[in-house]
Coordinates of C-alpha atoms in Angstrom, one line a residue:
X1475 CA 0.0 0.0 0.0
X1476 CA 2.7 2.9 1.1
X1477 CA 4.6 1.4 -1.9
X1478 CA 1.3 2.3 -4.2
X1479 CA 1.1 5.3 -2.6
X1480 CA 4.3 6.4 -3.0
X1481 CA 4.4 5.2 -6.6
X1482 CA 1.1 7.5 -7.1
X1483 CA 2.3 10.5 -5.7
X1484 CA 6.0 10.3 -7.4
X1485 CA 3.3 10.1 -10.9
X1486 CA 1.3 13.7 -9.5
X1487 CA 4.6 15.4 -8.4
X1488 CA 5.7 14.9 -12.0
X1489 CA 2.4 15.4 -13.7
X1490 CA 2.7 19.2 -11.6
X1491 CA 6.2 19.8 -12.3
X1492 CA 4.8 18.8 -16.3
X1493 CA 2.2 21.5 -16.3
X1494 CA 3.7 24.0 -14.2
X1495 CA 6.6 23.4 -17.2
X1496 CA 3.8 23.9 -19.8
X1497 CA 1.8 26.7 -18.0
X1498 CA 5.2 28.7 -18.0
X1499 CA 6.6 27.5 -21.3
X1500 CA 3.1 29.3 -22.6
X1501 CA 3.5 32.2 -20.6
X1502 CA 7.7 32.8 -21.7
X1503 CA 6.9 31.5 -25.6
X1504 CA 4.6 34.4 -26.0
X1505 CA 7.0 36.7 -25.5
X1506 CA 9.9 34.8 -27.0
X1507 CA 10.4 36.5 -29.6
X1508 CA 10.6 40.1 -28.5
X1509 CA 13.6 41.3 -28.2
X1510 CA 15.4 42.8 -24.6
X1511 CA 17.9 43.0 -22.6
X1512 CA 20.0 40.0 -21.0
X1513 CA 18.7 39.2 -17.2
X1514 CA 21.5 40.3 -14.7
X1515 CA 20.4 37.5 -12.1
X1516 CA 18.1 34.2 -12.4
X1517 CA 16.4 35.3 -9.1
X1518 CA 15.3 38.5 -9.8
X1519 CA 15.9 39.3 -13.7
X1520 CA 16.3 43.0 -14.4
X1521 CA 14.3 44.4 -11.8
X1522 CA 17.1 45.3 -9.8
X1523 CA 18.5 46.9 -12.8
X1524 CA 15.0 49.0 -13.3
X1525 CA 15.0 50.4 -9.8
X1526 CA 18.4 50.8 -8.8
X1527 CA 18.4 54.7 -7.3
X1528 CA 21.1 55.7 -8.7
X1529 CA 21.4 54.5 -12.9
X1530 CA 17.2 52.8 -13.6
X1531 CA 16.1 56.0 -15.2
X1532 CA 19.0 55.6 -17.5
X1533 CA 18.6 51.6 -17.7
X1534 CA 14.8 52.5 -18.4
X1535 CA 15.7 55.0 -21.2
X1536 CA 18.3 52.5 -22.5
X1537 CA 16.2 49.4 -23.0
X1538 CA 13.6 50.8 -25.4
X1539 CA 16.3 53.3 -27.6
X1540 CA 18.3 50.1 -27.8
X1541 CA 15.6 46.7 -28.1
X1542 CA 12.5 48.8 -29.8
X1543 CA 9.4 50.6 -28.2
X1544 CA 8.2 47.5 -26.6
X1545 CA 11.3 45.2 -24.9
X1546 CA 11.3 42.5 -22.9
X1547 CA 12.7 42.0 -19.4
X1548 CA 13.2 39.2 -17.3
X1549 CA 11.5 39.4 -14.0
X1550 CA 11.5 37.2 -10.5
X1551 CA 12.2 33.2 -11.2
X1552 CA 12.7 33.3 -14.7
X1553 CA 8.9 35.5 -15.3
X1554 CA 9.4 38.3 -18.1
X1555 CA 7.5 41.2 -18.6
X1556 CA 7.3 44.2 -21.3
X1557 CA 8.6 47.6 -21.1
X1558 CA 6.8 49.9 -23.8
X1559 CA 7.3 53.4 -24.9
X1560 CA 5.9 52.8 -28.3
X1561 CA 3.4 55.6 -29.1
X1562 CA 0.6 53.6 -30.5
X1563 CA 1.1 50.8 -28.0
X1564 CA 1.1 53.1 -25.1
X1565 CA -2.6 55.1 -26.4
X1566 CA -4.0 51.1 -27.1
X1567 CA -3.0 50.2 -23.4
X1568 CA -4.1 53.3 -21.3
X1569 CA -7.0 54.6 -23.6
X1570 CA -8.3 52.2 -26.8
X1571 CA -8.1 49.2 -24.5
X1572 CA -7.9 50.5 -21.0
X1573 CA -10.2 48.2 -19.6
X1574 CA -8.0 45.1 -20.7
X1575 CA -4.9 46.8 -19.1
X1576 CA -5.7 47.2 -15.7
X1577 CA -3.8 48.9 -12.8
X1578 CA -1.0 46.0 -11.3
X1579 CA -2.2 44.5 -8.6
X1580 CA 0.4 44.9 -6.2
X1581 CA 0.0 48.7 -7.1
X1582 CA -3.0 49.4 -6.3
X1583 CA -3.4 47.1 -2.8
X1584 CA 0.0 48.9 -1.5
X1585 CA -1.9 52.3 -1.9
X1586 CA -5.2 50.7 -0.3
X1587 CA -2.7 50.1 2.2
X1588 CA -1.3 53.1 2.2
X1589 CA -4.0 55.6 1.4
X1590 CA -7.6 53.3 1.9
X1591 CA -9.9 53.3 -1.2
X1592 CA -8.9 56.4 -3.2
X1593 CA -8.8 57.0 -6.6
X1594 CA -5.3 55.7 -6.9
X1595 CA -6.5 52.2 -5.0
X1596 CA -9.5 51.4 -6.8
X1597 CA -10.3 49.8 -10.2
X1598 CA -13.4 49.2 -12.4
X1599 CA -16.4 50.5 -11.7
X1600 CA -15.5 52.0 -8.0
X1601 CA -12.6 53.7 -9.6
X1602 CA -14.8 55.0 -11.9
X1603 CA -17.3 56.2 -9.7
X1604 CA -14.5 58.4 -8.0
X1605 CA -13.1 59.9 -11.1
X1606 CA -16.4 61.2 -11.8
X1607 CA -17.2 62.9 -9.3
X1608 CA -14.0 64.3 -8.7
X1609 CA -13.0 65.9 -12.2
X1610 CA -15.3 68.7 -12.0
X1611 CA -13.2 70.1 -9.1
X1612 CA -10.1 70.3 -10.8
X1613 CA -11.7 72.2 -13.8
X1614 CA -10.1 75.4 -14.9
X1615 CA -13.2 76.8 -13.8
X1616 CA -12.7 76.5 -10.3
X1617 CA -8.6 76.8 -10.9
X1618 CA -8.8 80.6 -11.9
X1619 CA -10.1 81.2 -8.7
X1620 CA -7.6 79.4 -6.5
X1621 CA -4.9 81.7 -8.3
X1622 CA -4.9 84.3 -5.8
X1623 CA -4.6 81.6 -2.8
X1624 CA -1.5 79.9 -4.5
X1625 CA -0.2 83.9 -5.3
X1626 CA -0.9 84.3 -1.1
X1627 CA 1.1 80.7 -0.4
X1628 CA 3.4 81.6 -2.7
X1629 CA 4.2 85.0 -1.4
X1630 CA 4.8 83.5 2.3
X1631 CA 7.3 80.6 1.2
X1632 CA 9.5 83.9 -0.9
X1633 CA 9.1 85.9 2.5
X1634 CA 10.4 83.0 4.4
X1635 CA 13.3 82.0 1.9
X1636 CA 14.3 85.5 1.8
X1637 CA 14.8 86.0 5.6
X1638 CA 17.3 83.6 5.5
X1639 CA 19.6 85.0 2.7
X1640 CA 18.7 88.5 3.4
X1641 CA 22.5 89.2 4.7
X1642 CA 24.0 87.3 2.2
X1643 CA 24.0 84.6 -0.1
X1644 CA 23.3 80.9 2.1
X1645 CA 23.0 77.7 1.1
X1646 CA 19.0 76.4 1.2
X1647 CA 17.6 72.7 1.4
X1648 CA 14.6 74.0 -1.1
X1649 CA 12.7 70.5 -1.1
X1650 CA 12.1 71.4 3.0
X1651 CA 10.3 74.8 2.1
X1652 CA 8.6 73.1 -1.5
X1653 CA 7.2 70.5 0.3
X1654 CA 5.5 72.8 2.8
X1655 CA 4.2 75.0 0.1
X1656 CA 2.9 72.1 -1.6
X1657 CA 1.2 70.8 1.3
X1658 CA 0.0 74.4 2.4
X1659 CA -1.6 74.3 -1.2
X1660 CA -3.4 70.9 -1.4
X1661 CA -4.6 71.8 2.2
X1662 CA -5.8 75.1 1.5
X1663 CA -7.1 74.5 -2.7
X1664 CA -8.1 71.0 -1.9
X1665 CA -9.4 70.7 1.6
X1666 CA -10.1 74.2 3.1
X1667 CA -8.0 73.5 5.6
X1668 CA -4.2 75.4 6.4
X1669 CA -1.7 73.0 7.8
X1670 CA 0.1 75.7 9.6
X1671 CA 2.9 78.4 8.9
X1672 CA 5.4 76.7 6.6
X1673 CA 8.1 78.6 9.4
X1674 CA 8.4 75.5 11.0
X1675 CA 7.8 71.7 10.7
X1676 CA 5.1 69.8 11.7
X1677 CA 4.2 65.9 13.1
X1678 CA 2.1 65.6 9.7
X1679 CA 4.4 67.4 7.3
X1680 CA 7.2 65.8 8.6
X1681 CA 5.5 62.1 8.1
X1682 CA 4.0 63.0 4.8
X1683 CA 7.6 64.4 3.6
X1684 CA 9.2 60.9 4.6
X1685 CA 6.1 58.8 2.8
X1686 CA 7.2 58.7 -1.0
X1687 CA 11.4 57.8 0.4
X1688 CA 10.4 55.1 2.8
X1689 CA 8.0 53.4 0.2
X1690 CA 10.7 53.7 -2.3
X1691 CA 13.3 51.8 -0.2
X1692 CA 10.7 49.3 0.1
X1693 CA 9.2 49.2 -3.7
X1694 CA 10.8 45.2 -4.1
X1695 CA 8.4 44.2 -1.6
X1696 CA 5.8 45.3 -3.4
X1697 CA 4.4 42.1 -5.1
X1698 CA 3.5 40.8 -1.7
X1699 CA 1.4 43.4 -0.8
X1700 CA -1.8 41.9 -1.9
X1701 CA -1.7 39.5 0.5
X1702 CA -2.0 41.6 3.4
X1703 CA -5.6 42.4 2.6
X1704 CA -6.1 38.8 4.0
X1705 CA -4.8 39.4 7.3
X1706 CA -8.4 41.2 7.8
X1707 CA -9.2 44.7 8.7
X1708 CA -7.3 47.9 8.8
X1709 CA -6.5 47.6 12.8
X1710 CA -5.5 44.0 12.7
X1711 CA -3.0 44.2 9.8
X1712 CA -1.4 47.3 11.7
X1713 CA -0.9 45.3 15.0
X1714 CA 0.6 42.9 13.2
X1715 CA 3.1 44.9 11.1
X1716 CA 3.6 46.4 14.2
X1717 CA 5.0 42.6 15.6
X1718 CA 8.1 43.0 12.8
X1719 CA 11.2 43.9 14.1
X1720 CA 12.3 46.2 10.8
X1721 CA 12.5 50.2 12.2
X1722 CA 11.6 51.2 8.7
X1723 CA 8.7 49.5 8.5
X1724 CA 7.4 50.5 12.0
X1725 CA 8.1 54.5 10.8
X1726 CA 5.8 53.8 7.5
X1727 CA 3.0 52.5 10.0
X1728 CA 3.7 55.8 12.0
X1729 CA 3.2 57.6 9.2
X1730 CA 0.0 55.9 7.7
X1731 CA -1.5 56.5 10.9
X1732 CA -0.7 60.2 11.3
X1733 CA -2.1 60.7 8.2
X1734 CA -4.8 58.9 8.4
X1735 CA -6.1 60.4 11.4
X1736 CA -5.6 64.2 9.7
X1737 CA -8.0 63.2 7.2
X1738 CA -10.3 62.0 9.0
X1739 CA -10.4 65.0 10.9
X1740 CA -10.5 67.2 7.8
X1741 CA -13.2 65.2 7.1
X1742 CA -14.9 66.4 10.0
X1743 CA -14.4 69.4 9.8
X1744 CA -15.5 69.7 5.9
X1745 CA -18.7 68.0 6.9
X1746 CA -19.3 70.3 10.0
X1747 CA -19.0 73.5 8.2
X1748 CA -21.5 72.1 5.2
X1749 CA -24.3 71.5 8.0
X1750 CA -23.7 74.8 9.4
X1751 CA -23.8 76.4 5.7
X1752 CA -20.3 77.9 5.7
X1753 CA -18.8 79.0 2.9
X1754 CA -15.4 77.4 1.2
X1755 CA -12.5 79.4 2.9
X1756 CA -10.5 79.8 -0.4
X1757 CA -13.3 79.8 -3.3
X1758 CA -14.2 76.2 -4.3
X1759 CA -11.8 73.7 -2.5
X1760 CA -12.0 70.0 -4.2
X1761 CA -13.4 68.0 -1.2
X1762 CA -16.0 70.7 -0.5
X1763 CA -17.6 70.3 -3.8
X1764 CA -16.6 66.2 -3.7
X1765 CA -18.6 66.1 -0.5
X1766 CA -21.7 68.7 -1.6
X1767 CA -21.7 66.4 -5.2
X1768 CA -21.5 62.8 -3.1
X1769 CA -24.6 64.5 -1.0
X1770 CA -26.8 65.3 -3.9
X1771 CA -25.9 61.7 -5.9
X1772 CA -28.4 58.6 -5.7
X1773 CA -27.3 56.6 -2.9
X1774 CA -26.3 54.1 -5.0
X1775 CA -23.4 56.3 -6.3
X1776 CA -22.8 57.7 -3.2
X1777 CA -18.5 57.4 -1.9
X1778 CA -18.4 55.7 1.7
X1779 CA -16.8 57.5 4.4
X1780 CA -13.9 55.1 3.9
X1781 CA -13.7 56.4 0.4
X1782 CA -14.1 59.9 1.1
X1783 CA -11.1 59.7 4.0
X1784 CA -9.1 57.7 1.3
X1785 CA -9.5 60.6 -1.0
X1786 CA -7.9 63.4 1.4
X1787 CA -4.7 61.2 1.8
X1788 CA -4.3 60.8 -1.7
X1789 CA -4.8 64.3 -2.9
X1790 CA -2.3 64.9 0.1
X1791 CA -0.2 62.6 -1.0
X1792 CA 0.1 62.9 -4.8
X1793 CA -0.1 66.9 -4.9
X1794 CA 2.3 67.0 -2.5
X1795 CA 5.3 64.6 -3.4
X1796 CA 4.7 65.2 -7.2
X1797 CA 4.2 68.6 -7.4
X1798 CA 6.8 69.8 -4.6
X1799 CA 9.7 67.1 -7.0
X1800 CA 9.1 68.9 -10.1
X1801 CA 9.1 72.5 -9.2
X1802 CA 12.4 71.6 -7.1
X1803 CA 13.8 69.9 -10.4
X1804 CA 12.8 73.2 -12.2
X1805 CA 15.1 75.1 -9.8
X1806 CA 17.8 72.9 -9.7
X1807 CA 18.2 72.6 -13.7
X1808 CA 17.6 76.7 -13.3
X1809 CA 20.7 77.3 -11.3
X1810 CA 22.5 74.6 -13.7
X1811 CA 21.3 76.9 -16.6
X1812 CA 22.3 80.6 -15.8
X1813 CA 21.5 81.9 -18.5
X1814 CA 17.5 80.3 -18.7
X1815 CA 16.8 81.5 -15.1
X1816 CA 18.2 85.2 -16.5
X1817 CA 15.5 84.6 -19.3
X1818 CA 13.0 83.5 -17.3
X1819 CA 13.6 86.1 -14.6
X1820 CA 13.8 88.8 -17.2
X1821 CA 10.2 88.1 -18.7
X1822 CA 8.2 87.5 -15.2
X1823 CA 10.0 90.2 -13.9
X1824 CA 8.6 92.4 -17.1
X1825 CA 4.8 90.9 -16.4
X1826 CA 4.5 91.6 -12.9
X1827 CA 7.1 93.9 -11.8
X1828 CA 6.7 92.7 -8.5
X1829 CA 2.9 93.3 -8.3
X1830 CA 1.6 90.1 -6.9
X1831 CA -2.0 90.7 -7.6
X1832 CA -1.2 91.2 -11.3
X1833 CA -0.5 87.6 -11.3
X1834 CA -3.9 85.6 -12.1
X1835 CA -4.3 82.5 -14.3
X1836 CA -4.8 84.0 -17.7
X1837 CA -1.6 85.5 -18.0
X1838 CA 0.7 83.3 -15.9
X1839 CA -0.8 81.0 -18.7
X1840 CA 0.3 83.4 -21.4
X1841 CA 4.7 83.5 -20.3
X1842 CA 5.9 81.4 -23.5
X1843 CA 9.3 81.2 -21.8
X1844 CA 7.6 80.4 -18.7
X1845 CA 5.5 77.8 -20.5
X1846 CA 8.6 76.8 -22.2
X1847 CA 10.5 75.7 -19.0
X1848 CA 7.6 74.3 -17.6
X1849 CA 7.1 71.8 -20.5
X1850 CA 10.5 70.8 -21.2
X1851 CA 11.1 70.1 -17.6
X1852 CA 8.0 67.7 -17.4
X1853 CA 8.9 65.9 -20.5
X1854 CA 12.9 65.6 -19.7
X1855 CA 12.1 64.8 -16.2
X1856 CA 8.6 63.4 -15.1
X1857 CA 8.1 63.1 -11.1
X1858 CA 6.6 59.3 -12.1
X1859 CA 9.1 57.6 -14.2
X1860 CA 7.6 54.3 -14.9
X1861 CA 3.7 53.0 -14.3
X1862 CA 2.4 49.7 -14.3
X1863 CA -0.4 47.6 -15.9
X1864 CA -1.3 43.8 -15.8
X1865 CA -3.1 42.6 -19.0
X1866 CA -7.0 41.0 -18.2
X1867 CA -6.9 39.1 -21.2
X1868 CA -5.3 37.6 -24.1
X1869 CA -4.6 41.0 -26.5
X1870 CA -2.5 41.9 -29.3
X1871 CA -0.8 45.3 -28.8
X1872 CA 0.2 47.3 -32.0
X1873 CA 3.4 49.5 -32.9
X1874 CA 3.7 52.5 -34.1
X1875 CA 7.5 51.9 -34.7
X1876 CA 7.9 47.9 -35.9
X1877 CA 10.6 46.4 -34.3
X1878 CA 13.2 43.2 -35.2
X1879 CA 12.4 40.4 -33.2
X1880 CA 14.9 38.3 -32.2
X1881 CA 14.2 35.5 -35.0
X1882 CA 15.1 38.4 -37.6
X1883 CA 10.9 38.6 -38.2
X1884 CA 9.7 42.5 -38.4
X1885 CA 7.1 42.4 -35.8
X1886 CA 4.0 45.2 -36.1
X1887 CA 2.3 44.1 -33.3
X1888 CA 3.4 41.5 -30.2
X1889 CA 0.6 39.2 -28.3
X1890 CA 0.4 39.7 -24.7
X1891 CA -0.7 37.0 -22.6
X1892 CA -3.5 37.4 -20.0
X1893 CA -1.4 38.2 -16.4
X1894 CA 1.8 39.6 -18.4
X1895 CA 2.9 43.0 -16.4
X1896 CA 3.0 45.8 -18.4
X1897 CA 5.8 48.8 -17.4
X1898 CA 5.0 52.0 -18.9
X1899 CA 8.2 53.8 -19.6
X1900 CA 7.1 57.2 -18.9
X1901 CA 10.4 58.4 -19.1
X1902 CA 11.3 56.4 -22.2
X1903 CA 8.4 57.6 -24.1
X1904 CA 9.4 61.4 -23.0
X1905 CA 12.9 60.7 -24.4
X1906 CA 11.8 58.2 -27.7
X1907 CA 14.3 60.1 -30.6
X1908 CA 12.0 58.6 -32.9
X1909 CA 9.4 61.1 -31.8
X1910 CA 11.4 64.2 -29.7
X1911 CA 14.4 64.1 -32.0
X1912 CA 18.2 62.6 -31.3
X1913 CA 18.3 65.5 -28.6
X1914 CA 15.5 64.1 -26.6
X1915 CA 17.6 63.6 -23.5
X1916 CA 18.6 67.2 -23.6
X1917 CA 16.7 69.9 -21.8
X1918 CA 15.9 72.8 -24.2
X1919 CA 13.3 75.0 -23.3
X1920 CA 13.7 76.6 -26.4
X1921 CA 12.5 73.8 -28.6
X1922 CA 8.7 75.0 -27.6
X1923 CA 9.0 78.2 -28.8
X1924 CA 9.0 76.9 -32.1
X1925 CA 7.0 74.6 -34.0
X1926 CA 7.6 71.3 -32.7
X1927 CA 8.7 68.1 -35.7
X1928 CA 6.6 66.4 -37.1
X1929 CA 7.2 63.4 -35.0
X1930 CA 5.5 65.4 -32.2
X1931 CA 2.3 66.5 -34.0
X1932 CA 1.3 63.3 -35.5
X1933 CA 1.2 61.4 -32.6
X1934 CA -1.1 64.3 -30.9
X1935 CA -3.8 61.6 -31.0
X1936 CA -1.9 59.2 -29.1
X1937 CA 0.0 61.0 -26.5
X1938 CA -0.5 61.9 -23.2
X1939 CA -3.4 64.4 -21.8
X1940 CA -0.4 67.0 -21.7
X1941 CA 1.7 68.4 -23.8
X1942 CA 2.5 65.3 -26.6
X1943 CA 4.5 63.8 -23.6
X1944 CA 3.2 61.1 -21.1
X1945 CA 4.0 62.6 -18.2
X1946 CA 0.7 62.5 -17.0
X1947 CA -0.3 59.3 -19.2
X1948 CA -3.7 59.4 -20.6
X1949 CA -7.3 57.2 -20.0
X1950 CA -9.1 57.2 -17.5
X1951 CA -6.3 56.8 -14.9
X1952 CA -4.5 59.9 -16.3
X1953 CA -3.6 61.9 -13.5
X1954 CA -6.4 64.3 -12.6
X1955 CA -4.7 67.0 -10.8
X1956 CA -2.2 68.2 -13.9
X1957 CA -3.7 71.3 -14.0
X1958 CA -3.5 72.4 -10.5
X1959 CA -0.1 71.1 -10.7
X1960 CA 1.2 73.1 -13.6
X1961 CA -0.8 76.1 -11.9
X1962 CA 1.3 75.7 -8.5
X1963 CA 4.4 75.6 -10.7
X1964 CA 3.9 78.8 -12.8
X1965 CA 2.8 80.8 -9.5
X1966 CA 6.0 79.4 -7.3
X1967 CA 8.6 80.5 -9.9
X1968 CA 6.8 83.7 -10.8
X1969 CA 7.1 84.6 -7.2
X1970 CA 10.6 83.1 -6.3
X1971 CA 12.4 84.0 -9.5
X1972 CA 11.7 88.0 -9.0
X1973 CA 12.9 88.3 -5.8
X1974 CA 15.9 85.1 -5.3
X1975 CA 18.7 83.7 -7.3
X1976 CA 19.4 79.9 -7.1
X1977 CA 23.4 78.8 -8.0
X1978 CA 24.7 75.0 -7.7
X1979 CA 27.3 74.5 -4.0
X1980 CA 30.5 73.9 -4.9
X1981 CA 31.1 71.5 -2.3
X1982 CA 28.0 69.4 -3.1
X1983 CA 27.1 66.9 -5.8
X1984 CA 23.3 66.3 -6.7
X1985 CA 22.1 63.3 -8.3
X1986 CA 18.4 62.4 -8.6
X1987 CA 17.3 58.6 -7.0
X1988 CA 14.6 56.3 -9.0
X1989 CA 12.0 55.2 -6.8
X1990 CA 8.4 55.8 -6.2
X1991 CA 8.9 59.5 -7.5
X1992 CA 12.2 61.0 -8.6
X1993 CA 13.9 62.3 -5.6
X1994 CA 17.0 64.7 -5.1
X1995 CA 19.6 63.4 -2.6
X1996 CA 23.1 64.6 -2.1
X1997 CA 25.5 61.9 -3.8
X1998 CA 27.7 60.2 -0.7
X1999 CA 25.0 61.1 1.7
X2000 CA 23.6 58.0 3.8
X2001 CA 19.8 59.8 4.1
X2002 CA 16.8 58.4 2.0
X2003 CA 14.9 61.5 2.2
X2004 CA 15.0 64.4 -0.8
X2005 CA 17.8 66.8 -0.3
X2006 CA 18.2 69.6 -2.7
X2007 CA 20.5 72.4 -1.2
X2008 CA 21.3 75.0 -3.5
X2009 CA 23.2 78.6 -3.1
X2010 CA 20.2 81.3 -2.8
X2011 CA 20.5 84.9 -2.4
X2012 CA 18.7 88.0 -3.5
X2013 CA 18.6 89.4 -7.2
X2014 CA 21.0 92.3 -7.3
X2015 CA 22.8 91.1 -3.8

């Protein structure tokens, strides 16, 4: 009998190693014949290779210049998946077919985790739910008149900076002092509610500046994420995080919490002052009208409180880290290029002549230098640098540019296997030379001042929402704030770029880390958090 069974279990074991064989020969042969990069290690493919800090935007931009807009990758325990910067693939992923190419799974239950159900965390339907009855808060509409309040924010951080340097020239960490403006703007514009003077640091700004750099360090982790929401609810995963000895992990539960507890209290406090009929404290801040839209919907459409909670920690989240990185990367290729921030200087300086209520959203809209800076900046450097999608289904995704597969075959469009992960290369498809030219990778303002190639126009219809870039991708899951984003950016440097000078330390080396966002951090330094210090003093000084 043990004899039988032995005999019949020896005949399963090989029947599952057979299939398992099968199931991933199907999966690999696919993809077998698109071309990529060799895997630097068996265990873990090229991953390593796609977020190490210090070189994966370059590995990133690499890949799909060398292999062809769509490249393959090898991934954990011989898995592969696809980078793609290809134009047409990109518009058939996140808009023609954006219902086959969901959000990655891992993705979106590490911001559940993170955040709750907010419109980063949810797919389908709920997802959809959320988009609609956000978008009509970050209309230009209601953008015009947050102006003056950004103007007001604005002025504040430039009084602040300029206390410091008002002796001389002194050397400034500018992400400390974006971050707070950036938080002071999302609080103010997209809650009603002031965090504070930005003249010191808070318990909550301090956690939600340390959120993006603490997720980053742990990002490889992030494909076991899903299986927390197994381990029951909210409280009960938390007390048993809390039983793992790892310091790092036990300061992102910290910081979950504080944030979590602000937003319910904005919450509050939002639903408070719509009983007692008070009127927004800035104009039209987004969760007011979210929570006046969700309490005139059917019930059926109606967010939970969950949801609504989940919203506040996102918008905190992603106008804060996103927003704050790319206005500091504007000042930091500004005081690498002298003679732009003269430029730029010399024409908001001729607009406003220091008159800060001359500054309103038609005409900050109307700087073509400004606008030039702006663009260029967002396409050569996008916060995000890579997004992810997992396919639903069996779907054949076609090229704009054929590329050689590795049998010799011209291949115009490559089958993609239901559960393949998708890596949108953001940063690839900003720097593609087939579309941007064989300067792509260089920053030039002034190629928007002209008219832009032809490789640009023609793929207006499958770009990005912004721009002919995909810096803020496209679909339904294109980022819904890139308006008040590139508003907070125009009013910052119109303010700061009248009054201060920015120069590059001598004594100081800035690179810029891949990670959850691209972050600033002062080569040979052992911190994880965004550093930018740069030599500030007043115009004329």
């Amino acid at each position: 009998m043990a004899s039988s069974i032995s005999g019949n279990g020896g005949a399963l074991l090989l029947a599952s190693i057979c299939l398992g064989g099968i199931w991933l020969y199907r999966r690999v042969s696919t993809l077998r014949n698109v071309p990529g990069p060799p895997s630097s290690n068996f265990f873990t493919g090229s991953l390593l290779d796609l977020i190490a800090p210090a070189t994966g935007r370059d590995w990133q931009i690499h890949v799909n210049n060398v292999y062809g807009g769509v490249a393959k990758f090898g991934t954990l325990f011989g898995g592969s998946s696809l980078l793609i910067n290809d134009p047409r693939a990109l518009h058939h992923i996140l808009v023609k077919e954006q219902d086959v190419f969901e959000e990655w799974d891992a993705f979106a239950s590490t911001n559940g985790l993170l955040f709750g159900p907010g419109l980063v965390a949810t797919t389908g339907a709920q997802h959809k739910k959320q988009r609609k009855m956000l978008t009509p808060a970050f209309s230009v509409k209601y953008l015009r008149g947050m102006t003056p309040m950004f103007v007001n924010i604005a002025r504040e951080l430039e009084t602040h900076i300029s206390s410091l340097v008002k002796g001389s020239a002194r050397e400034v960490d500018v992400t400390a002092w974006l971050n707070r403006f950036a938080l002071e703007a999302i609080g103010r514009g997209g809650m009603g509610h002031s965090f504070g003077s930005m003249a010191k640091a808070t318990e909550f700004s301090d956690a939600t500046k340390e959120l993006a750099a603490t997720v980053s360090v742990m990002v490889p982790g992030a494909p076991f994420t899903p299986f927390f929401k197994y381990l029951g609810p909210r409280q009960l995963r938390r007390f048993v995080l809390r039983l793992i000895p790892w310091s790092l992990l036990q300061r992102l539960v910290d910081i979950v919490n504080i944030m979590d507890n602000e937003a319910q209290k904005i919450l509050k406090e939002q639903e408070k002052d719509i009983d007692a009929g008070v009127d927004d404290k800035d104009g039209k801040d987004i969760m007011g009208i979210l929570l006046r839209a969700n309490r005139s919907s059917d019930e059926s459409e109606r967010m939970s409180e969950d949801e609504l909670v989940g919203q506040i920690s996102t918008l905190v989240f992603t106008a804060m880290d996103t927003t704050s990185g790319a206005i500091a990367r504007t000042l930091h290729l500004l005081a690498q290029h002298p003679e732009v921030q003269t430029k730029l200087r010399a024409e908001i300086t001729e607009a406003y002549h220091g008159q800060d209520e001359a500054i309103d959203f038609s005409n900050l809209t109307a700087l073509p230098y400004l606008d030039a800076v702006i663009k260029e900046t967002l396409r050569v450097h996008p916060p995000i640098p890579t997004i992810f999608r997992q396919t639903m289904q069996d779907t054949v995704v076609p090229l704009l540019h054929p590329i050689t597969g590795a049998d010799g075959t011209v291949m115009n469009e490559v089958h993609v296997e239901k559960g393949t992960d998708i890596f949108i290369n953001i940063i690839g498809a900003n720097h593609n030379p087939k579309t941007w030219g064989e300067d792509a990778s260089e920053w030039k303002p002034e190629r928007w001042l002209s008219d832009l190639p032809e490789s640009v126009t023609k793929i207006k219809d499958l770009a990005g929402v912004f721009a002919h870039q995909m810096t803020f991708i496209a679909g339904n899951r294109a980022c819904i704030g890139f308006n008040f984003a590139q508003l907070e950016m125009r009013v910052v440097l119109a303010i700061l770029l009248q009054s201060l000078e920015f120069s590059i330390p001598k004594d100081k080396e800035i690179g810029w880390n891949v990670g959850l966002l691209m972050t600033p951090v002062v080569k040979g330094s052992n911190s994880i958090h965004a550093q930018l210090p740069l030599i500030v003093k007043k115009v004329n000084a």
